[in-house]
XYZ file of C-alpha atoms in Angstrom:
271
model
C -27.321 -28.780 -105.948
C -29.761 -26.828 -107.002
C -30.581 -25.794 -103.773
C -26.994 -24.117 -104.573
C -27.145 -22.408 -107.639
C -30.701 -21.416 -106.221
C -28.882 -19.355 -102.447
C -25.544 -17.946 -104.453
C -27.841 -15.982 -107.380
C -29.961 -12.552 -106.061
C -32.878 -13.445 -106.896
C -33.093 -16.611 -104.535
C -31.337 -14.179 -101.729
C -34.434 -12.310 -102.362
C -36.906 -15.035 -102.081
C -35.140 -16.631 -99.240
C -35.061 -13.508 -97.420
C -38.758 -12.922 -98.249
C -40.136 -16.079 -96.814
C -37.451 -15.626 -93.860
C -39.975 -12.319 -92.499
C -43.003 -14.358 -93.913
C -41.595 -17.149 -90.950
C -40.233 -14.295 -88.226
C -43.119 -12.316 -88.628
C -45.962 -14.170 -87.246
C -43.465 -14.288 -83.453
C -42.301 -10.492 -83.430
C -46.074 -9.137 -83.528
C -47.105 -11.377 -81.149
C -44.722 -9.622 -78.702
C -45.122 -6.536 -80.205
C -48.397 -6.842 -78.872
C -47.262 -7.940 -75.709
C -44.707 -4.832 -75.698
C -47.978 -2.855 -75.660
C -50.093 -0.875 -73.535
C -53.449 -2.356 -72.091
C -56.696 -1.938 -73.971
C -54.224 -1.096 -77.743
C -53.601 -4.352 -78.763
C -55.180 -4.478 -81.655
C -53.459 -1.333 -83.007
C -52.436 -1.791 -85.908
C -48.959 -0.102 -85.314
C -45.276 -2.143 -86.017
C -43.774 -0.839 -83.025
C -44.709 -0.679 -79.468
C -45.025 2.491 -78.134
C -45.442 3.164 -75.683
C -44.136 -0.210 -73.995
C -45.478 -1.240 -72.031
C -44.521 -4.310 -69.345
C -48.450 -4.442 -67.660
C -48.978 -7.198 -69.890
C -46.684 -9.094 -68.575
C -46.745 -8.420 -64.750
C -50.577 -8.878 -65.119
C -49.529 -12.734 -66.499
C -47.169 -13.153 -63.448
C -49.375 -12.135 -61.454
C -52.082 -14.099 -62.783
C -50.883 -17.356 -62.697
C -47.197 -18.910 -61.181
C -45.544 -18.606 -64.686
C -42.115 -19.053 -63.061
C -43.258 -22.398 -62.075
C -45.155 -23.620 -64.590
C -41.864 -22.819 -66.607
C -39.572 -24.373 -64.363
C -41.953 -27.892 -64.639
C -42.180 -27.092 -68.735
C -37.914 -27.132 -68.919
C -37.521 -29.840 -66.375
C -40.405 -32.254 -68.909
C -39.073 -31.214 -71.922
C -34.988 -31.369 -70.557
C -35.700 -35.222 -68.976
C -37.328 -35.908 -72.509
C -35.024 -34.985 -74.849
C -31.658 -36.177 -72.794
C -33.694 -39.349 -72.059
C -34.003 -39.552 -76.180
C -30.618 -38.793 -77.109
C -28.997 -41.542 -74.865
C -31.873 -44.078 -75.578
C -31.388 -43.053 -79.073
C -27.957 -43.002 -79.491
C -27.424 -46.356 -77.887
C -29.446 -48.060 -80.012
C -28.464 -46.117 -82.864
C -24.899 -47.246 -82.381
C -25.135 -51.028 -81.982
C -27.542 -50.996 -85.296
C -24.148 -48.965 -87.297
C -21.760 -50.462 -86.082
C -22.496 -54.260 -84.908
C -23.794 -56.666 -87.056
C -26.078 -59.977 -85.380
C -28.487 -62.501 -86.265
C -32.102 -60.456 -87.469
C -30.703 -56.935 -87.942
C -32.522 -55.488 -90.732
C -35.686 -57.042 -89.979
C -35.260 -56.076 -85.914
C -34.219 -52.390 -87.352
C -37.844 -51.532 -89.916
C -39.642 -52.833 -86.706
C -38.164 -50.963 -84.994
C -38.876 -47.848 -87.466
C -41.769 -49.031 -87.662
C -43.313 -47.729 -84.221
C -42.653 -44.968 -86.032
C -45.934 -45.170 -88.132
C -48.194 -45.774 -84.815
C -50.444 -42.788 -84.416
C -50.520 -41.601 -80.696
C -54.103 -42.201 -80.389
C -53.636 -45.647 -80.341
C -50.805 -46.221 -77.697
C -51.978 -43.140 -75.407
C -54.371 -45.317 -73.621
C -52.386 -48.251 -73.179
C -49.783 -45.810 -71.805
C -52.797 -44.089 -69.357
C -53.385 -47.469 -67.926
C -49.446 -47.938 -67.484
C -48.907 -44.842 -65.096
C -52.641 -44.904 -63.304
C -50.984 -48.728 -62.345
C -47.511 -47.610 -61.288
C -49.074 -44.545 -59.841
C -47.504 -42.104 -61.695
C -50.913 -39.886 -62.915
C -51.063 -36.684 -61.734
C -46.722 -35.766 -61.911
C -44.280 -34.581 -64.121
C -43.104 -38.186 -64.404
C -45.631 -39.581 -66.111
C -44.993 -37.142 -68.792
C -41.616 -38.205 -69.536
C -41.817 -41.531 -69.319
C -43.585 -43.114 -72.183
C -41.718 -40.815 -74.360
C -38.173 -41.718 -73.493
C -37.657 -43.847 -76.607
C -37.976 -42.185 -80.139
C -37.764 -44.071 -83.233
C -37.317 -41.099 -85.240
C -34.507 -40.530 -83.014
C -32.945 -43.645 -83.522
C -33.105 -44.011 -87.671
C -31.808 -39.653 -87.439
C -28.625 -40.649 -85.877
C -28.399 -44.389 -87.390
C -28.384 -42.661 -90.649
C -25.011 -40.218 -88.728
C -23.875 -43.607 -87.729
C -23.937 -45.378 -90.794
C -21.775 -42.781 -92.467
C -19.136 -42.689 -89.998
C -15.849 -43.834 -90.982
C -14.791 -47.356 -90.848
C -11.417 -46.913 -89.596
C -11.927 -44.689 -87.213
C -13.718 -47.194 -85.392
C -10.950 -50.459 -86.000
C -8.373 -47.818 -85.062
C -10.216 -47.310 -81.306
C -10.660 -51.680 -81.394
C -6.985 -51.790 -82.582
C -5.969 -49.432 -79.169
C -7.528 -51.430 -77.688
C -11.285 -49.882 -76.506
C -14.391 -51.785 -76.023
C -17.664 -50.022 -77.518
C -18.341 -48.550 -74.420
C -14.745 -46.988 -74.380
C -15.157 -45.904 -78.498
C -19.040 -44.612 -78.356
C -17.696 -42.188 -75.871
C -14.559 -41.653 -76.924
C -14.522 -41.066 -80.375
C -18.452 -40.989 -82.210
C -19.432 -38.932 -79.537
C -16.761 -36.557 -80.099
C -17.445 -36.436 -83.770
C -21.028 -36.131 -83.585
C -22.017 -33.479 -81.049
C -23.316 -30.889 -83.841
C -25.710 -34.559 -84.783
C -26.532 -34.780 -81.188
C -26.978 -30.904 -80.891
C -29.342 -30.405 -83.443
C -31.831 -33.701 -82.038
C -31.982 -32.821 -78.914
C -32.810 -29.363 -79.966
C -35.562 -30.889 -81.975
C -36.253 -33.411 -78.926
C -36.507 -30.455 -76.743
C -38.717 -28.307 -79.042
C -41.013 -31.526 -79.300
C -41.436 -32.469 -75.451
C -41.894 -28.362 -74.516
C -44.543 -28.137 -77.544
C -46.257 -31.487 -76.222
C -50.202 -30.273 -75.284
C -52.471 -33.761 -75.016
C -49.979 -35.807 -73.142
C -49.351 -33.769 -70.666
C -53.038 -32.506 -70.659
C -53.929 -35.945 -70.475
C -52.345 -36.935 -67.012
C -51.648 -34.175 -64.868
C -55.074 -33.375 -63.564
C -54.322 -29.346 -62.112
C -53.830 -26.832 -64.727
C -50.799 -24.793 -63.278
C -48.217 -27.246 -63.971
C -46.894 -26.844 -67.085
C -47.093 -24.007 -69.629
C -48.817 -24.945 -71.864
C -51.984 -25.909 -70.395
C -51.717 -23.253 -68.203
C -52.079 -20.877 -71.092
C -55.258 -23.203 -72.282
C -56.525 -22.138 -68.754
C -55.459 -18.637 -69.105
C -56.783 -17.882 -72.257
C -60.815 -19.602 -71.196
C -59.988 -16.630 -67.529
C -58.862 -14.058 -70.220
C -61.340 -14.051 -72.382
C -60.611 -11.391 -74.937
C -57.216 -10.466 -73.203
C -55.069 -10.301 -76.389
C -52.282 -8.157 -74.659
C -52.316 -10.879 -71.740
C -52.570 -14.167 -73.899
C -49.181 -12.535 -76.476
C -47.317 -11.718 -73.386
C -48.347 -15.193 -71.834
C -46.930 -17.369 -74.830
C -44.253 -14.961 -75.756
C -42.525 -16.052 -72.009
C -43.202 -19.699 -73.386
C -41.227 -18.834 -75.892
C -38.188 -17.456 -74.595
C -36.678 -20.359 -73.555
C -36.955 -22.068 -76.828
C -35.165 -18.920 -78.419
C -32.588 -18.961 -75.777
C -31.764 -22.622 -76.359
C -31.580 -22.063 -80.359
C -29.500 -19.033 -79.565
C -27.608 -21.025 -77.981
C -27.305 -24.296 -80.246
C -27.266 -22.696 -83.118
C -23.568 -23.115 -84.221
C -23.616 -26.997 -83.437
C -27.362 -26.745 -86.024
C -25.279 -25.578 -88.841
C -22.546 -27.797 -88.595
C -24.960 -30.594 -88.415
C -26.779 -29.357 -91.611
C -23.312 -28.503 -93.496
C -21.417 -32.136 -92.370
C -24.390 -34.095 -92.657
C -23.751 -32.961 -96.632
C -19.862 -33.579 -96.533
C -18.861 -37.604 -97.596
């Protein structure tokens, strides 16, 4: 309630506007530096004038940015889709069914979320080595296909799902599988879309695990930009151009799915 009152007062809009500027300005400055002429990256102007694409061309010629973006997009897409699908099935089982040891199993499952990545990275690395998945994109995706955070989020949404709809679906003769895909999923599109965006961004920003699995520095964009930073030194215009290109897919994804994300936050407060 206090959030609603805060956003309805004029001073609240001023504070939110100021916070928005603070959050957006670093991204804006990144693109400003990227579109400046080479040699003027440290200028203080808030507008890139005259506008130059030289930094973007330099990045595109220096490193295989197109291939790295495609590989990163594929890894993030497969990881996000896999995590969302597995989380949906697991959350549906925990929310819609009743079985012996359900609560204990759910607590153990969510407890895996508390295990640090540093504890599991060596066993995962050894497993990938025995399976022959090192230095492959599959090696990045497979260990990340199950997310306890995703299961927890969807389980909370499904716990508030109207039980009457599930009972009506069963009375119509639908199986649990049919109920999931024809009743539950269509009514949970906003929640699934917002979760998909979070998982996609997390997979896109992953750095340490791809660095361990992949031996080539030009395979995915996170590792490629790190190698590009070491090669370019203080060429800030080119570095900002590379970072700006790496951010574009995330920005486009949010623009496409922002309506579903807003709906998810709106509906989360409704009974």
